[in-house]
């Protein structure tokens, strides 16, 4: 399977980059649900001036450090009890938390559980598809390190059919084509899925509780045997049972067109296809940074003078060509990037007076060659970058840097790689698919590190859907022939944000809507997916925005203008990305722009990637260069 991870990951990340940009666009103060999909919102109803609460009297208090309770609309006693309780007890802050932290922590845990509908917080709590499951007389218990549950209550919450045979003392649970059979007192269970029956060893034997006459079975064995996922949150002592297939299907039903585009994009780059055939990708990139700025500017400049004292012009250009060969054995990349710098003398100094620095910049201007080889079998990466000889003479043209890939796992976040790998394995084996539903599910549940606990992961998923649906969802798409389009103008985006700001599960922050609209003179978004014979053949994404910024340094307010564009031709197997950001009258920058353009074309090739550097060259472990 590792043979699919070369170019496949490169182009899959291009697709993920587009999704990430859309997520960012959805979180900026000009995005959320449009009032009328596809309609022109110039005639949208005006923003309401009604106060957010019936109890609000309209008084706005500035924060006063001597009376902070007024700012929070509290009494003095309420404020100290909520924010600074040590002042009430007469202790220092450190003394207070040393004594009361455990009590406070437990109170917060119970408060969260109560907020999510759990009434008994002294037991192992169970949630089914995000809903709290409360028990009357028969409650969960722990035996042999396993959570034992009163089976009928949980199974009915899962939609299972339950039967009990008193003569054989067996309990049978059926969900779809899955069946689990438990025998009281027997530490094995029979699980049938896809017409295959297996015997499963249990952590503890099922039993009948004499006081309630309820049949108890191990939660994990029961749920997983029937095809559900089980996640444990140790802090909340919460076991969450999730119907992954149903939840992913619920999400994906809203993004059928975009998901088809993802599948077409990945299919065109051989994901799940012929991994034995090598791929060649040629990348051309151009970047430019130009600016007129005041090198004497500092954060405090506007206190000291009324404007720029010295304007410097600079311009930097970069161009590069990269060739990547990838097959089942690894990846081989070669390239050359040239950089020409003009200006920035205030930052870089007089380059001509520094021989070493001048040599570096001369090399950059002529072009910097490089080679990267990744060998899957050896789990090794090799880098050849001769310009490093200016830093260390030993890193010359005959020297390659070698790194064992596992060396980095202790300090580089590999969560995205693991998530992609898991999705690809699922896709390849045929028991899953690479879709937005799976992507969000894995982000919420299956990454080892997540901000989301068992109490809010389902809410996170559904909130993410509400956030992205206006930008990628079927509901907002207009179909004209074989072309699907979502096009949102400034006022439509504004109304989207206004509605999202009232969504309790999506934090965007409070804004003065009319002021916000005035501060964003330009904002538009477009997604276009073209089909041919019912299959997607191309996708284009464009995001443009212009933000007004206050300027203390210049006499006029400033602006920041942003553009992102992506175009992918699936049949031609090429991707083009444009990104630019420009600023005017911003923190010492009179005007400036940074832009990047990347073209990538992929095709099968008879070439094979190099497995190692050429014979006779010197290799240096990366640990000899970088102390990590």
mmCIF file of N, CA and C in Angstrom, residues 60-149:
data_model
loop_
_atom_site.group_PDB
_atom_site.id
_atom_site.type_symbol
_atom_site.label_atom_id
_atom_site.label_comp_id
_atom_site.label_asym_id
_atom_site.label_seq_id
_atom_site.Cartn_x
_atom_site.Cartn_y
_atom_site.Cartn_z
ATOM 1 N N UNK A 60 -23.626 50.737 27.862
ATOM 2 C CA UNK A 60 -22.343 50.132 27.526
ATOM 3 C C UNK A 60 -21.296 50.639 28.506
ATOM 4 N N UNK A 61 -20.669 49.710 29.251
ATOM 5 C CA UNK A 61 -19.664 50.078 30.229
ATOM 6 C C UNK A 61 -18.268 49.831 29.676
ATOM 7 N N UNK A 62 -17.397 50.824 29.815
ATOM 8 C CA UNK A 62 -15.992 50.608 29.520
ATOM 9 C C UNK A 62 -15.388 49.776 30.641
ATOM 10 N N UNK A 63 -14.366 48.976 30.331
ATOM 11 C CA UNK A 63 -13.750 48.156 31.361
ATOM 12 C C UNK A 63 -13.012 49.051 32.353
ATOM 13 N N UNK A 64 -13.389 48.955 33.622
ATOM 14 C CA UNK A 64 -12.780 49.732 34.696
ATOM 15 C C UNK A 64 -12.105 48.755 35.647
ATOM 16 N N UNK A 65 -10.774 48.752 35.734
ATOM 17 C CA UNK A 65 -10.096 47.779 36.604
ATOM 18 C C UNK A 65 -10.488 47.907 38.072
ATOM 19 N N UNK A 66 -10.999 49.067 38.459
ATOM 20 C CA UNK A 66 -11.439 49.238 39.851
ATOM 21 C C UNK A 66 -12.865 48.755 40.072
ATOM 22 N N UNK A 67 -13.615 48.535 38.986
ATOM 23 C CA UNK A 67 -14.992 48.031 39.104
ATOM 24 C C UNK A 67 -15.304 47.135 37.910
ATOM 25 N N UNK A 68 -14.569 46.039 37.748
ATOM 26 C CA UNK A 68 -14.739 45.193 36.564
ATOM 27 C C UNK A 68 -16.101 44.519 36.479
ATOM 28 N N UNK A 69 -16.804 44.390 37.601
ATOM 29 C CA UNK A 69 -18.120 43.743 37.582
ATOM 30 C C UNK A 69 -19.129 44.494 36.740
ATOM 31 N N UNK A 70 -18.943 45.813 36.609
ATOM 32 C CA UNK A 70 -19.878 46.581 35.771
ATOM 33 C C UNK A 70 -19.763 46.164 34.312
ATOM 34 N N UNK A 71 -18.543 45.908 33.872
ATOM 35 C CA UNK A 71 -18.319 45.509 32.484
ATOM 36 C C UNK A 71 -19.014 44.186 32.189
ATOM 37 N N UNK A 72 -19.044 43.274 33.175
ATOM 38 C CA UNK A 72 -19.665 41.962 32.993
ATOM 39 C C UNK A 72 -21.130 41.937 33.425
ATOM 40 N N UNK A 73 -21.673 43.117 33.761
ATOM 41 C CA UNK A 73 -23.070 43.222 34.180
ATOM 42 C C UNK A 73 -23.350 42.307 35.378
ATOM 43 N N UNK A 74 -22.471 42.375 36.391
ATOM 44 C CA UNK A 74 -22.599 41.577 37.603
ATOM 45 C C UNK A 74 -22.555 42.490 38.822
ATOM 46 N N UNK A 75 -22.952 41.915 39.955
ATOM 47 C CA UNK A 75 -22.690 42.603 41.210
ATOM 48 C C UNK A 75 -21.239 42.329 41.587
ATOM 49 N N UNK A 76 -20.737 43.118 42.541
ATOM 50 C CA UNK A 76 -19.349 42.921 42.969
ATOM 51 C C UNK A 76 -19.149 41.520 43.534
ATOM 52 N N UNK A 77 -20.109 41.023 44.347
ATOM 53 C CA UNK A 77 -19.995 39.698 44.937
ATOM 54 C C UNK A 77 -20.028 38.608 43.872
ATOM 55 N N UNK A 78 -20.915 38.751 42.870
ATOM 56 C CA UNK A 78 -20.997 37.767 41.797
ATOM 57 C C UNK A 78 -19.696 37.702 41.007
ATOM 58 N N UNK A 79 -19.114 38.862 40.788
ATOM 59 C CA UNK A 79 -17.870 38.902 40.009
ATOM 60 C C UNK A 79 -16.758 38.158 40.729
ATOM 61 N N UNK A 80 -16.560 38.472 42.019
ATOM 62 C CA UNK A 80 -15.468 37.823 42.743
ATOM 63 C C UNK A 80 -15.712 36.332 42.915
ATOM 64 N N UNK A 81 -16.943 35.941 43.096
ATOM 65 C CA UNK A 81 -17.251 34.520 43.224
ATOM 66 C C UNK A 81 -16.945 33.773 41.931
ATOM 67 N N UNK A 82 -17.189 34.438 40.795
ATOM 68 C CA UNK A 82 -16.987 33.800 39.493
ATOM 69 C C UNK A 82 -15.531 33.832 39.046
ATOM 70 N N UNK A 83 -14.855 34.966 39.213
ATOM 71 C CA UNK A 83 -13.538 35.157 38.612
ATOM 72 C C UNK A 83 -12.372 35.187 39.607
ATOM 73 N N UNK A 84 -12.581 35.669 40.828
ATOM 74 C CA UNK A 84 -11.484 35.812 41.785
ATOM 75 C C UNK A 84 -11.931 35.384 43.179
ATOM 76 N N UNK A 85 -12.299 34.107 43.355
ATOM 77 C CA UNK A 85 -12.856 33.670 44.640
ATOM 78 C C UNK A 85 -11.878 33.766 45.800
ATOM 79 N N UNK A 86 -10.585 33.793 45.522
ATOM 80 C CA UNK A 86 -9.608 33.896 46.610
ATOM 81 C C UNK A 86 -9.718 35.207 47.376
ATOM 82 N N UNK A 87 -10.271 36.211 46.742
ATOM 83 C CA UNK A 87 -10.461 37.485 47.443
ATOM 84 C C UNK A 87 -11.526 37.353 48.532
ATOM 85 N N UNK A 88 -12.472 36.443 48.315
ATOM 86 C CA UNK A 88 -13.534 36.219 49.303
ATOM 87 C C UNK A 88 -12.995 35.410 50.474
ATOM 88 N N UNK A 89 -12.134 34.407 50.181
ATOM 89 C CA UNK A 89 -11.605 33.545 51.246
ATOM 90 C C UNK A 89 -10.408 34.158 51.965
ATOM 91 N N UNK A 90 -9.874 35.258 51.425
ATOM 92 C CA UNK A 90 -8.735 35.905 52.067
ATOM 93 C C UNK A 90 -7.408 35.214 51.801
ATOM 94 N N UNK A 91 -7.337 34.382 50.744
ATOM 95 C CA UNK A 91 -6.110 33.685 50.407
ATOM 96 C C UNK A 91 -5.439 34.342 49.201
ATOM 97 N N UNK A 92 -4.200 33.921 48.945
ATOM 98 C CA UNK A 92 -3.589 34.297 47.676
ATOM 99 C C UNK A 92 -4.189 33.391 46.595
ATOM 100 N N UNK A 93 -3.983 33.777 45.344
ATOM 101 C CA UNK A 93 -4.515 32.963 44.251
ATOM 102 C C UNK A 93 -3.905 31.566 44.279
ATOM 103 N N UNK A 94 -2.597 31.471 44.536
ATOM 104 C CA UNK A 94 -1.936 30.169 44.561
ATOM 105 C C UNK A 94 -2.452 29.311 45.712
ATOM 106 N N UNK A 95 -2.624 29.915 46.909
ATOM 107 C CA UNK A 95 -3.140 29.165 48.058
ATOM 108 C C UNK A 95 -4.543 28.646 47.782
ATOM 109 N N UNK A 96 -5.359 29.471 47.156
ATOM 110 C CA UNK A 96 -6.747 29.075 46.895
ATOM 111 C C UNK A 96 -6.800 27.854 45.984
ATOM 112 N N UNK A 97 -6.037 27.894 44.877
ATOM 113 C CA UNK A 97 -6.118 26.781 43.924
ATOM 114 C C UNK A 97 -5.456 25.524 44.469
ATOM 115 N N UNK A 98 -4.436 25.679 45.312
ATOM 116 C CA UNK A 98 -3.853 24.502 45.959
ATOM 117 C C UNK A 98 -4.899 23.767 46.798
ATOM 118 N N UNK A 99 -5.777 24.514 47.409
ATOM 119 C CA UNK A 99 -6.767 23.910 48.302
ATOM 120 C C UNK A 99 -8.034 23.479 47.577
ATOM 121 N N UNK A 100 -8.452 24.252 46.581
ATOM 122 C CA UNK A 100 -9.777 24.035 46.010
ATOM 123 C C UNK A 100 -9.789 23.520 44.563
ATOM 124 N N UNK A 101 -8.601 23.264 43.965
ATOM 125 C CA UNK A 101 -8.605 22.905 42.546
ATOM 126 C C UNK A 101 -9.394 21.633 42.265
ATOM 127 N N UNK A 102 -9.164 20.584 43.047
ATOM 128 C CA UNK A 102 -9.861 19.326 42.796
ATOM 129 C C UNK A 102 -11.373 19.499 42.914
ATOM 130 N N UNK A 103 -11.787 20.264 43.906
ATOM 131 C CA UNK A 103 -13.224 20.526 44.081
ATOM 132 C C UNK A 103 -13.780 21.313 42.893
ATOM 133 N N UNK A 104 -13.032 22.316 42.466
ATOM 134 C CA UNK A 104 -13.468 23.133 41.331
ATOM 135 C C UNK A 104 -13.524 22.299 40.054
ATOM 136 N N UNK A 105 -12.492 21.486 39.842
ATOM 137 C CA UNK A 105 -12.420 20.661 38.641
ATOM 138 C C UNK A 105 -13.606 19.693 38.580
ATOM 139 N N UNK A 106 -13.940 19.072 39.720
ATOM 140 C CA UNK A 106 -15.069 18.149 39.745
ATOM 141 C C UNK A 106 -16.387 18.890 39.515
ATOM 142 N N UNK A 107 -16.494 20.094 40.082
ATOM 143 C CA UNK A 107 -17.711 20.875 39.873
ATOM 144 C C UNK A 107 -17.899 21.230 38.403
ATOM 145 N N UNK A 108 -16.790 21.572 37.735
ATOM 146 C CA UNK A 108 -16.874 21.889 36.312
ATOM 147 C C UNK A 108 -17.231 20.643 35.499
ATOM 148 N N UNK A 109 -16.647 19.491 35.852
ATOM 149 C CA UNK A 109 -16.956 18.253 35.134
ATOM 150 C C UNK A 109 -18.442 17.931 35.247
ATOM 151 N N UNK A 110 -18.966 18.019 36.460
ATOM 152 C CA UNK A 110 -20.384 17.720 36.688
ATOM 153 C C UNK A 110 -21.261 18.728 35.954
ATOM 154 N N UNK A 111 -20.833 20.003 35.958
ATOM 155 C CA UNK A 111 -21.616 21.038 35.280
ATOM 156 C C UNK A 111 -21.708 20.759 33.782
ATOM 157 N N UNK A 112 -20.590 20.372 33.175
ATOM 158 C CA UNK A 112 -20.600 20.048 31.746
ATOM 159 C C UNK A 112 -21.502 18.850 31.466
ATOM 160 N N UNK A 113 -21.386 17.819 32.301
ATOM 161 C CA UNK A 113 -22.214 16.636 32.104
ATOM 162 C C UNK A 113 -23.693 16.983 32.229
ATOM 163 N N UNK A 114 -24.030 17.797 33.216
ATOM 164 C CA UNK A 114 -25.424 18.205 33.375
ATOM 165 C C UNK A 114 -25.916 19.009 32.180
ATOM 166 N N UNK A 115 -25.038 19.882 31.676
ATOM 167 C CA UNK A 115 -25.418 20.692 30.510
ATOM 168 C C UNK A 115 -25.732 19.812 29.306
ATOM 169 N N UNK A 116 -25.052 18.670 29.215
ATOM 170 C CA UNK A 116 -25.285 17.775 28.087
ATOM 171 C C UNK A 116 -26.351 16.728 28.364
ATOM 172 N N UNK A 117 -27.046 16.862 29.487
ATOM 173 C CA UNK A 117 -28.210 16.017 29.736
ATOM 174 C C UNK A 117 -27.988 14.825 30.622
ATOM 175 N N UNK A 118 -26.794 14.680 31.214
ATOM 176 C CA UNK A 118 -26.546 13.549 32.112
ATOM 177 C C UNK A 118 -27.006 13.916 33.521
ATOM 178 N N UNK A 119 -27.810 13.068 34.124
ATOM 179 C CA UNK A 119 -28.361 13.358 35.454
ATOM 180 C C UNK A 119 -27.608 12.649 36.567
ATOM 181 N N UNK A 120 -26.909 11.557 36.266
ATOM 182 C CA UNK A 120 -26.164 10.810 37.271
ATOM 183 C C UNK A 120 -24.694 10.856 36.887
ATOM 184 N N UNK A 121 -23.914 11.667 37.595
ATOM 185 C CA UNK A 121 -22.523 11.892 37.199
ATOM 186 C C UNK A 121 -21.542 11.049 37.993
ATOM 187 N N UNK A 122 -22.032 10.146 38.847
ATOM 188 C CA UNK A 122 -21.163 9.298 39.647
ATOM 189 C C UNK A 122 -20.902 7.948 38.996
ATOM 190 N N UNK A 123 -21.472 7.701 37.816
ATOM 191 C CA UNK A 123 -21.297 6.431 37.127
ATOM 192 C C UNK A 123 -20.567 6.668 35.814
ATOM 193 N N UNK A 124 -20.223 5.580 35.129
ATOM 194 C CA UNK A 124 -19.698 5.702 33.767
ATOM 195 C C UNK A 124 -20.859 6.101 32.864
ATOM 196 N N UNK A 125 -20.754 7.258 32.251
ATOM 197 C CA UNK A 125 -21.853 7.772 31.440
ATOM 198 C C UNK A 125 -21.775 7.240 30.021
ATOM 199 N N UNK A 126 -22.945 7.108 29.403
ATOM 200 C CA UNK A 126 -23.039 6.577 28.045
ATOM 201 C C UNK A 126 -23.758 7.600 27.177
ATOM 202 N N UNK A 127 -23.189 7.880 26.007
ATOM 203 C CA UNK A 127 -23.850 8.723 25.017
ATOM 204 C C UNK A 127 -23.978 7.918 23.734
ATOM 205 N N UNK A 128 -25.120 8.023 23.082
ATOM 206 C CA UNK A 128 -25.357 7.325 21.821
ATOM 207 C C UNK A 128 -25.612 8.370 20.747
ATOM 208 N N UNK A 129 -24.706 8.422 19.780
ATOM 209 C CA UNK A 129 -24.809 9.410 18.695
ATOM 210 C C UNK A 129 -25.009 10.827 19.223
ATOM 211 N N UNK A 130 -24.253 11.155 20.297
ATOM 212 C CA UNK A 130 -24.283 12.509 20.825
ATOM 213 C C UNK A 130 -25.391 12.790 21.815
ATOM 214 N N UNK A 131 -26.260 11.836 22.095
ATOM 215 C CA UNK A 131 -27.368 12.027 23.026
ATOM 216 C C UNK A 131 -27.073 11.310 24.341
ATOM 217 N N UNK A 132 -27.246 12.024 25.451
ATOM 218 C CA UNK A 132 -27.027 11.435 26.771
ATOM 219 C C UNK A 132 -28.028 10.319 27.010
ATOM 220 N N UNK A 133 -27.535 9.230 27.575
ATOM 221 C CA UNK A 133 -28.393 8.092 27.895
ATOM 222 C C UNK A 133 -28.441 7.978 29.414
ATOM 223 N N UNK A 134 -29.610 8.217 30.000
ATOM 224 C CA UNK A 134 -29.757 8.145 31.446
ATOM 225 C C UNK A 134 -30.466 6.847 31.833
ATOM 226 N N UNK A 135 -30.131 6.339 33.000
ATOM 227 C CA UNK A 135 -30.635 5.051 33.456
ATOM 228 C C UNK A 135 -31.433 5.242 34.744
ATOM 229 N N UNK A 136 -32.459 4.405 34.921
ATOM 230 C CA UNK A 136 -33.281 4.480 36.126
ATOM 231 C C UNK A 136 -32.683 3.591 37.214
ATOM 232 N N UNK A 137 -33.224 2.395 37.359
ATOM 233 C CA UNK A 137 -32.730 1.511 38.416
ATOM 234 C C UNK A 137 -31.459 0.778 37.989
ATOM 235 N N UNK A 138 -31.460 0.217 36.802
ATOM 236 C CA UNK A 138 -30.288 -0.508 36.307
ATOM 237 C C UNK A 138 -29.295 0.486 35.718
ATOM 238 N N UNK A 139 -28.100 0.557 36.318
ATOM 239 C CA UNK A 139 -27.092 1.519 35.894
ATOM 240 C C UNK A 139 -25.830 0.797 35.457
ATOM 241 N N UNK A 140 -24.993 1.444 34.615
ATOM 242 C CA UNK A 140 -23.734 0.818 34.209
ATOM 243 C C UNK A 140 -22.835 0.536 35.410
ATOM 244 N N UNK A 141 -22.079 -0.549 35.330
ATOM 245 C CA UNK A 141 -21.096 -0.896 36.357
ATOM 246 C C UNK A 141 -19.811 -1.296 35.649
ATOM 247 N N UNK A 142 -18.725 -1.409 36.403
ATOM 248 C CA UNK A 142 -17.438 -1.804 35.841
ATOM 249 C C UNK A 142 -17.038 -3.157 36.415
ATOM 250 N N UNK A 143 -16.727 -4.106 35.532
ATOM 251 C CA UNK A 143 -16.244 -5.427 35.942
ATOM 252 C C UNK A 143 -15.094 -5.842 35.021
ATOM 253 N N UNK A 144 -14.027 -6.295 35.642
ATOM 254 C CA UNK A 144 -12.887 -6.743 34.844
ATOM 255 C C UNK A 144 -12.333 -5.659 33.947
ATOM 256 N N UNK A 145 -12.465 -4.389 34.372
ATOM 257 C CA UNK A 145 -11.985 -3.274 33.564
ATOM 258 C C UNK A 145 -12.889 -2.919 32.401
ATOM 259 N N UNK A 146 -14.048 -3.583 32.294
ATOM 260 C CA UNK A 146 -14.982 -3.307 31.199
ATOM 261 C C UNK A 146 -16.247 -2.666 31.747
ATOM 262 N N UNK A 147 -16.816 -1.732 30.966
ATOM 263 C CA UNK A 147 -18.100 -1.132 31.330
ATOM 264 C C UNK A 147 -19.203 -2.118 30.959
ATOM 265 N N UNK A 148 -19.939 -2.552 31.956
ATOM 266 C CA UNK A 148 -21.066 -3.459 31.739
ATOM 267 C C UNK A 148 -22.349 -2.634 31.765
ATOM 268 N N UNK A 149 -23.176 -2.811 30.771
ATOM 269 C CA UNK A 149 -24.365 -1.972 30.632
ATOM 270 C C UNK A 149 -25.632 -2.819 30.661
#
